Structures are given as structure tokens and as C-alpha cells.
Amino acid sequence: MKRSGILFVISAPSGAGKTSLCRRIVDIFPDMRHSVSFTTRPKRDGETDGIDYHFVSQDCFDTMVADGAFAEWARVHGNCYGTALATLQEARDQGRDVLLDIDCQGAAQLKRSCPDGVFIFILPPTFEELERRLRGRNTDTPEVIGRRLANARREMRELVWYDYLVVNDDLSRASEELKGIILAEGCRTGRTRDSVVQQFGIDKQEF
Amino acid sequence: MKRSGILFVISAPSGAGKTSLCRRIVDIFPDMRHSVSFTTRPKRDGETDGIDYHFVSQDCFDTMVADGAFAEWARVHGNCYGTALATLQEARDQGRDVLLDIDCQGAAQLKRSCPDGVFIFILPPTFEELERRLRGRNTDTPEVIGRRLANARREMRELVWYDYLVVNDDLSRASEELKGIILAEGCRTGRTRDSVVQQFGIDKQEF
């Protein structure tokens, strides 16, 4: 059945495993467009410009903000992150689903501008496990880790307005749930009704 | 995460493949309780009492109706079908999800009494394919087939109020979608929020 593209927005505290989960989803759904955010934060080892993020200078980012180029943007841990309007528009024009992994501030902005988007919050199994994962990553200073943990506690309070909660205690199980959410949302009556009615030649007057 | 059991209600025109799909779902989710309906219709070859249906006499059915033993019941193609209240209550007490495959009349009754149930409509790929499947079954007279087809057309108008539409053009794909819906509904924030809040020791006052 043909239907229009769906915007899937995924948020999670750092260390909840959002990046690994999103990679799996893009593997499972090759037609899914994974939106690459713009950021001013420094590139980490192993990251690639244009794949993990579009790494840009603060000047460049500020110009894009001034030009109204972002569907949402936010400052997190002192760095700026934003989703280009053009990315969303392009996917919508192609009728493709879009996967966006962004923080709660950005997600809250999108919730207002795209209320028919699907908002998913990924949780670590426990706070203790989150701390263990962040410390094990060896990419951040203790100060940054402390800030991320405090931020995680604050972000957890946002989970109430998300549509779905996925606890990432096991990557396979969490991937299955995320895959399930994507398949299920594609079957929602509100999204497929018109094409079904057309396909079966049901007269709309009959409803 | 512990959450309360969910009622999944599946309807479909005869021949849409509901029975095969429900069997797959019970295989995938062994904890899922497949509710067995009561019916006055004659047993078909290969059907087992207590597994496919509880086959009862019209007298017995009428007594159950009079006793208020049904959560829903309906007369379809001249036969009566009903879901015992006790079945739903038992599963709810055990915190287990329940799968109910019932016709649109019964589903509409349940939609009123269990508004937090999940209502799924299975569609055949086309009307032509539905007719082919019904004729190929060799279990019904041409009159019964004609009645089932007319009924299918009428039932298709009910799809608008279901939560999800699954087109059964390919059994594997349709099973995946149904599995996805079941997993996704288990992740809905409204169903899991309280246990997450408890698990993470988040003060409810913080929301």
C-alpha cells in the first residue's frame, strides 16, 4: 500500500545506545532516510562528516539559524545541533520515512511543528548501567560525564510526552521493538485508510 | 518492564487469512492467550472443540446470553458467536495479553466496553483474491460463499474505526506487521510510563 512518509523521532540520554539502535534500523529498513544533523561539536574518533553529523563551525551554524534553515535546533552540553528543513522536505517529497535522532529540546520543537510524527524515547536499563556505559566510553572527561548524567536525569522527565518508550537492556530485543513500532505505525488506519479505500473501490460516501 | 495485559482484537472478512495469522502470532508470543470463542455453528473438518471454538447448542448459547456471560456476542451468517467475560477476566488477572479474533459486530461491542483494547482489521489483497480463496476452500455452498462475499463488502466499511489495517497479501509480511503492532503497543508510553517512573525512581512530582 502506498502511503506518505512518516517522521520517526528518537531521543535518548547519552549512553542509552541510541546510535547503535538507529544503525540497526537503517540496516533493517534500507528505504528509511536517516537524517544527518548539523552540529558544532568536535568530531570524535571514528566519526565521519556527512554520515554521523554534518560538522560545521559556529559561524556557519549561526548563519543557518538566521536563514531559518532548521526545522529544529538546540544547544546541548555547550554545542549546537540542528535538523535542516531541507532534509525533511526532501524525504517527504520522495514519500520516504525519515529517522531523526535528536535530543529532547529538538524533539519538543518538532512535536509542535510535526504533530503527526512518531516520538520514541530510548531508556537505559538503569541509571547505574548508564553511568557504567558513559565511563567505559573513554571519550569524555569526568566533567563531561558528570554533565551528561545530570542531563540524563533531567531528560528522563521528558519521557511522558513521547509516544513510545523502549528500554535498551538488550540490543536485539530493543531493535525488535523499534522495528515493531516502525511497522505498526505504517499500518495505522489514519495513515493507510485513503489508499485502502481507493484500492478496494469503496465509495467514501458509504462510511 | 511489567505492564498490564493488552486486549488485541482482530477482525477480517472470511477468507482474509485471519486464522493462519492468529496461529502465527500465538507461535511467536507463547504467553499470548488466544481467546476461544463460543459458537453455535457446526464444526468443520479439522476443527477441534475447545481449540478452534467452544461448539455449543443454541440452547446453551441462549442460556449464556441470558446469564450475561458474554463480553460480546453476535449473530453472523445465521450462527451465533460470543466471547466469554470469564476468558478476558482470567487473562487480565494473570497480566497476560489476549488475542481475540471476532467479527466486526462483536469488535464494535468490545470497542465500547474496552476502549483501551487494540483493534486490528485484516484485509485481503483484493476482492477478487478473497473470492478465489473462499471458492477454493471447498467447505461452503455457493450460497454461503455469496453471503460471505456480500458480508465482506459490508464489513470493509467498518475498517475506519479500527486502529490498524494489515493487508494480508503475503502471510510472512502480514505476520511481521501484526507482530510489530503487538510489540509496539507494549511500548506505548501510556502503558509503560508508571513502571518506568518506578524503575528509575523518578519523583512523579517532577513531571
JSON list of N, CA, C and O in Angstrom, two decimals, chain B residues 116-147:
[
{"chain": "B", "resi": 116, "resn": "ASP", "atom": "N", "xyz": [-9.51, 0.74, 25.68]},
{"chain": "B", "resi": 116, "resn": "ASP", "atom": "CA", "xyz": [-8.04, 0.69, 25.60]},
{"chain": "B", "resi": 116, "resn": "ASP", "atom": "C", "xyz": [-7.55, -0.58, 24.91]},
{"chain": "B", "resi": 116, "resn": "ASP", "atom": "O", "xyz": [-6.34, -0.83, 24.86]},
{"chain": "B", "resi": 117, "resn": "GLY", "atom": "N", "xyz": [-8.46, -1.38, 24.37]},
{"chain": "B", "resi": 117, "resn": "GLY", "atom": "CA", "xyz": [-8.06, -2.52, 23.55]},
{"chain": "B", "resi": 117, "resn": "GLY", "atom": "C", "xyz": [-7.46, -2.02, 22.24]},
{"chain": "B", "resi": 117, "resn": "GLY", "atom": "O", "xyz": [-7.61, -0.85, 21.88]},
{"chain": "B", "resi": 118, "resn": "VAL", "atom": "N", "xyz": [-6.79, -2.92, 21.53]},
{"chain": "B", "resi": 118, "resn": "VAL", "atom": "CA", "xyz": [-6.15, -2.57, 20.26]},
{"chain": "B", "resi": 118, "resn": "VAL", "atom": "C", "xyz": [-6.92, -3.29, 19.16]},
{"chain": "B", "resi": 118, "resn": "VAL", "atom": "O", "xyz": [-7.02, -4.52, 19.18]},
{"chain": "B", "resi": 119, "resn": "PHE", "atom": "N", "xyz": [-7.47, -2.54, 18.22]},
{"chain": "B", "resi": 119, "resn": "PHE", "atom": "CA", "xyz": [-8.37, -3.10, 17.22]},
{"chain": "B", "resi": 119, "resn": "PHE", "atom": "C", "xyz": [-7.70, -3.14, 15.85]},
{"chain": "B", "resi": 119, "resn": "PHE", "atom": "O", "xyz": [-7.28, -2.10, 15.33]},
{"chain": "B", "resi": 120, "resn": "ILE", "atom": "N", "xyz": [-7.59, -4.34, 15.31]},
{"chain": "B", "resi": 120, "resn": "ILE", "atom": "CA", "xyz": [-6.82, -4.57, 14.08]},
{"chain": "B", "resi": 120, "resn": "ILE", "atom": "C", "xyz": [-7.73, -5.20, 13.03]},
{"chain": "B", "resi": 120, "resn": "ILE", "atom": "O", "xyz": [-8.43, -6.18, 13.31]},
{"chain": "B", "resi": 121, "resn": "PHE", "atom": "N", "xyz": [-7.71, -4.66, 11.83]},
{"chain": "B", "resi": 121, "resn": "PHE", "atom": "CA", "xyz": [-8.53, -5.19, 10.74]},
{"chain": "B", "resi": 121, "resn": "PHE", "atom": "C", "xyz": [-7.61, -5.80, 9.69]},
{"chain": "B", "resi": 121, "resn": "PHE", "atom": "O", "xyz": [-6.68, -5.14, 9.22]},
{"chain": "B", "resi": 122, "resn": "ILE", "atom": "N", "xyz": [-7.85, -7.07, 9.36]},
{"chain": "B", "resi": 122, "resn": "ILE", "atom": "CA", "xyz": [-7.04, -7.74, 8.33]},
{"chain": "B", "resi": 122, "resn": "ILE", "atom": "C", "xyz": [-7.79, -7.66, 7.00]},
{"chain": "B", "resi": 122, "resn": "ILE", "atom": "O", "xyz": [-8.98, -8.01, 6.93]},
{"chain": "B", "resi": 123, "resn": "LEU", "atom": "N", "xyz": [-7.09, -7.25, 5.97]},
{"chain": "B", "resi": 123, "resn": "LEU", "atom": "CA", "xyz": [-7.70, -7.12, 4.65]},
{"chain": "B", "resi": 123, "resn": "LEU", "atom": "C", "xyz": [-7.12, -8.14, 3.68]},
{"chain": "B", "resi": 123, "resn": "LEU", "atom": "O", "xyz": [-5.92, -8.42, 3.72]},
{"chain": "B", "resi": 124, "resn": "PRO", "atom": "N", "xyz": [-7.95, -8.66, 2.78]},
{"chain": "B", "resi": 124, "resn": "PRO", "atom": "CA", "xyz": [-7.40, -9.46, 1.68]},
{"chain": "B", "resi": 124, "resn": "PRO", "atom": "C", "xyz": [-6.73, -8.48, 0.71]},
{"chain": "B", "resi": 124, "resn": "PRO", "atom": "O", "xyz": [-7.02, -7.28, 0.75]},
{"chain": "B", "resi": 125, "resn": "PRO", "atom": "N", "xyz": [-5.85, -8.97, -0.16]},
{"chain": "B", "resi": 125, "resn": "PRO", "atom": "CA", "xyz": [-5.19, -8.03, -1.10]},
{"chain": "B", "resi": 125, "resn": "PRO", "atom": "C", "xyz": [-6.19, -7.35, -2.03]},
{"chain": "B", "resi": 125, "resn": "PRO", "atom": "O", "xyz": [-6.06, -6.17, -2.31]},
{"chain": "B", "resi": 126, "resn": "THR", "atom": "N", "xyz": [-7.20, -8.12, -2.50]},
{"chain": "B", "resi": 126, "resn": "THR", "atom": "CA", "xyz": [-8.25, -7.57, -3.37]},
{"chain": "B", "resi": 126, "resn": "THR", "atom": "C", "xyz": [-9.53, -8.37, -3.13]},
{"chain": "B", "resi": 126, "resn": "THR", "atom": "O", "xyz": [-9.50, -9.47, -2.57]},
{"chain": "B", "resi": 127, "resn": "PHE", "atom": "N", "xyz": [-10.64, -7.85, -3.61]},
{"chain": "B", "resi": 127, "resn": "PHE", "atom": "CA", "xyz": [-11.90, -8.59, -3.53]},
{"chain": "B", "resi": 127, "resn": "PHE", "atom": "C", "xyz": [-11.83, -9.86, -4.39]},
{"chain": "B", "resi": 127, "resn": "PHE", "atom": "O", "xyz": [-12.36, -10.91, -4.01]},
{"chain": "B", "resi": 128, "resn": "GLU", "atom": "N", "xyz": [-11.17, -9.76, -5.53]},
{"chain": "B", "resi": 128, "resn": "GLU", "atom": "CA", "xyz": [-11.06, -10.90, -6.45]},
{"chain": "B", "resi": 128, "resn": "GLU", "atom": "C", "xyz": [-10.32, -12.05, -5.76]},
{"chain": "B", "resi": 128, "resn": "GLU", "atom": "O", "xyz": [-10.72, -13.21, -5.84]},
{"chain": "B", "resi": 129, "resn": "GLU", "atom": "N", "xyz": [-9.24, -11.70, -5.06]},
{"chain": "B", "resi": 129, "resn": "GLU", "atom": "CA", "xyz": [-8.46, -12.72, -4.35]},
{"chain": "B", "resi": 129, "resn": "GLU", "atom": "C", "xyz": [-9.29, -13.33, -3.22]},
{"chain": "B", "resi": 129, "resn": "GLU", "atom": "O", "xyz": [-9.25, -14.54, -2.99]},
{"chain": "B", "resi": 130, "resn": "LEU", "atom": "N", "xyz": [-10.07, -12.52, -2.55]},
{"chain": "B", "resi": 130, "resn": "LEU", "atom": "CA", "xyz": [-10.94, -13.01, -1.48]},
{"chain": "B", "resi": 130, "resn": "LEU", "atom": "C", "xyz": [-11.92, -14.05, -2.03]},
{"chain": "B", "resi": 130, "resn": "LEU", "atom": "O", "xyz": [-12.11, -15.12, -1.46]},
{"chain": "B", "resi": 131, "resn": "GLU", "atom": "N", "xyz": [-12.52, -13.73, -3.18]},
{"chain": "B", "resi": 131, "resn": "GLU", "atom": "CA", "xyz": [-13.48, -14.64, -3.80]},
{"chain": "B", "resi": 131, "resn": "GLU", "atom": "C", "xyz": [-12.80, -15.95, -4.18]},
{"chain": "B", "resi": 131, "resn": "GLU", "atom": "O", "xyz": [-13.32, -17.04, -3.93]},
{"chain": "B", "resi": 132, "resn": "ARG", "atom": "N", "xyz": [-11.59, -15.83, -4.76]},
{"chain": "B", "resi": 132, "resn": "ARG", "atom": "CA", "xyz": [-10.84, -17.01, -5.15]},
{"chain": "B", "resi": 132, "resn": "ARG", "atom": "C", "xyz": [-10.55, -17.90, -3.93]},
{"chain": "B", "resi": 132, "resn": "ARG", "atom": "O", "xyz": [-10.73, -19.12, -3.98]},
{"chain": "B", "resi": 133, "resn": "ARG", "atom": "N", "xyz": [-10.14, -17.27, -2.83]},
{"chain": "B", "resi": 133, "resn": "ARG", "atom": "CA", "xyz": [-9.84, -18.04, -1.61]},
{"chain": "B", "resi": 133, "resn": "ARG", "atom": "C", "xyz": [-11.08, -18.75, -1.07]},
{"chain": "B", "resi": 133, "resn": "ARG", "atom": "O", "xyz": [-11.02, -19.90, -0.67]},
{"chain": "B", "resi": 134, "resn": "LEU", "atom": "N", "xyz": [-12.20, -18.03, -1.05]},
{"chain": "B", "resi": 134, "resn": "LEU", "atom": "CA", "xyz": [-13.43, -18.61, -0.50]},
{"chain": "B", "resi": 134, "resn": "LEU", "atom": "C", "xyz": [-13.90, -19.79, -1.35]},
{"chain": "B", "resi": 134, "resn": "LEU", "atom": "O", "xyz": [-14.31, -20.83, -0.83]},
{"chain": "B", "resi": 135, "resn": "ARG", "atom": "N", "xyz": [-13.82, -19.64, -2.68]},
{"chain": "B", "resi": 135, "resn": "ARG", "atom": "CA", "xyz": [-14.25, -20.72, -3.56]},
{"chain": "B", "resi": 135, "resn": "ARG", "atom": "C", "xyz": [-13.31, -21.92, -3.47]},
{"chain": "B", "resi": 135, "resn": "ARG", "atom": "O", "xyz": [-13.72, -23.06, -3.55]},
{"chain": "B", "resi": 136, "resn": "GLY", "atom": "N", "xyz": [-12.02, -21.64, -3.26]},
{"chain": "B", "resi": 136, "resn": "GLY", "atom": "CA", "xyz": [-11.01, -22.70, -3.20]},
{"chain": "B", "resi": 136, "resn": "GLY", "atom": "C", "xyz": [-11.09, -23.52, -1.92]},
{"chain": "B", "resi": 136, "resn": "GLY", "atom": "O", "xyz": [-10.52, -24.59, -1.82]},
{"chain": "B", "resi": 137, "resn": "ARG", "atom": "N", "xyz": [-11.81, -23.01, -0.93]},
{"chain": "B", "resi": 137, "resn": "ARG", "atom": "CA", "xyz": [-11.85, -23.67, 0.38]},
{"chain": "B", "resi": 137, "resn": "ARG", "atom": "C", "xyz": [-12.70, -24.94, 0.34]},
{"chain": "B", "resi": 137, "resn": "ARG", "atom": "O", "xyz": [-12.49, -25.85, 1.14]},
{"chain": "B", "resi": 138, "resn": "ASN", "atom": "N", "xyz": [-13.65, -24.97, -0.59]},
{"chain": "B", "resi": 138, "resn": "ASN", "atom": "CA", "xyz": [-14.50, -26.16, -0.77]},
{"chain": "B", "resi": 138, "resn": "ASN", "atom": "C", "xyz": [-15.24, -26.60, 0.47]},
{"chain": "B", "resi": 138, "resn": "ASN", "atom": "O", "xyz": [-15.59, -27.76, 0.61]},
{"chain": "B", "resi": 139, "resn": "THR", "atom": "N", "xyz": [-15.45, -25.69, 1.41]},
{"chain": "B", "resi": 139, "resn": "THR", "atom": "CA", "xyz": [-16.18, -26.12, 2.61]},
{"chain": "B", "resi": 139, "resn": "THR", "atom": "C", "xyz": [-17.56, -25.50, 2.64]},
{"chain": "B", "resi": 139, "resn": "THR", "atom": "O", "xyz": [-18.38, -25.86, 3.48]},
{"chain": "B", "resi": 140, "resn": "ASP", "atom": "N", "xyz": [-17.84, -24.54, 1.76]},
{"chain": "B", "resi": 140, "resn": "ASP", "atom": "CA", "xyz": [-19.11, -23.84, 1.82]},
{"chain": "B", "resi": 140, "resn": "ASP", "atom": "C", "xyz": [-19.88, -23.98, 0.50]},
{"chain": "B", "resi": 140, "resn": "ASP", "atom": "O", "xyz": [-19.29, -24.14, -0.56]},
{"chain": "B", "resi": 141, "resn": "THR", "atom": "N", "xyz": [-21.18, -23.90, 0.60]},
{"chain": "B", "resi": 141, "resn": "THR", "atom": "CA", "xyz": [-22.02, -23.94, -0.61]},
{"chain": "B", "resi": 141, "resn": "THR", "atom": "C", "xyz": [-21.90, -22.60, -1.33]},
{"chain": "B", "resi": 141, "resn": "THR", "atom": "O", "xyz": [-21.51, -21.59, -0.72]},
{"chain": "B", "resi": 142, "resn": "PRO", "atom": "N", "xyz": [-22.25, -22.56, -2.64]},
{"chain": "B", "resi": 142, "resn": "PRO", "atom": "CA", "xyz": [-22.20, -21.28, -3.37]},
{"chain": "B", "resi": 142, "resn": "PRO", "atom": "C", "xyz": [-23.03, -20.19, -2.69]},
{"chain": "B", "resi": 142, "resn": "PRO", "atom": "O", "xyz": [-22.63, -19.03, -2.70]},
{"chain": "B", "resi": 143, "resn": "GLU", "atom": "N", "xyz": [-24.16, -20.60, -2.08]},
{"chain": "B", "resi": 143, "resn": "GLU", "atom": "CA", "xyz": [-24.99, -19.59, -1.40]},
{"chain": "B", "resi": 143, "resn": "GLU", "atom": "C", "xyz": [-24.23, -18.97, -0.23]},
{"chain": "B", "resi": 143, "resn": "GLU", "atom": "O", "xyz": [-24.25, -17.76, -0.03]},
{"chain": "B", "resi": 144, "resn": "VAL", "atom": "N", "xyz": [-23.56, -19.86, 0.54]},
{"chain": "B", "resi": 144, "resn": "VAL", "atom": "CA", "xyz": [-22.81, -19.37, 1.69]},
{"chain": "B", "resi": 144, "resn": "VAL", "atom": "C", "xyz": [-21.67, -18.46, 1.23]},
{"chain": "B", "resi": 144, "resn": "VAL", "atom": "O", "xyz": [-21.42, -17.38, 1.80]},
{"chain": "B", "resi": 145, "resn": "ILE", "atom": "N", "xyz": [-21.00, -18.87, 0.13]},
{"chain": "B", "resi": 145, "resn": "ILE", "atom": "CA", "xyz": [-19.90, -18.05, -0.39]},
{"chain": "B", "resi": 145, "resn": "ILE", "atom": "C", "xyz": [-20.42, -16.68, -0.82]},
{"chain": "B", "resi": 145, "resn": "ILE", "atom": "O", "xyz": [-19.83, -15.64, -0.50]},
{"chain": "B", "resi": 146, "resn": "GLY", "atom": "N", "xyz": [-21.57, -16.69, -1.52]},
{"chain": "B", "resi": 146, "resn": "GLY", "atom": "CA", "xyz": [-22.16, -15.42, -1.95]},
{"chain": "B", "resi": 146, "resn": "GLY", "atom": "C", "xyz": [-22.48, -14.52, -0.77]},
{"chain": "B", "resi": 146, "resn": "GLY", "atom": "O", "xyz": [-22.23, -13.31, -0.79]},
{"chain": "B", "resi": 147, "resn": "ARG", "atom": "N", "xyz": [-22.99, -15.15, 0.32]},
{"chain": "B", "resi": 147, "resn": "ARG", "atom": "CA", "xyz": [-23.34, -14.38, 1.51]},
{"chain": "B", "resi": 147, "resn": "ARG", "atom": "C", "xyz": [-22.07, -13.83, 2.17]},
{"chain": "B", "resi": 147, "resn": "ARG", "atom": "O", "xyz": [-22.03, -12.70, 2.64]}
]
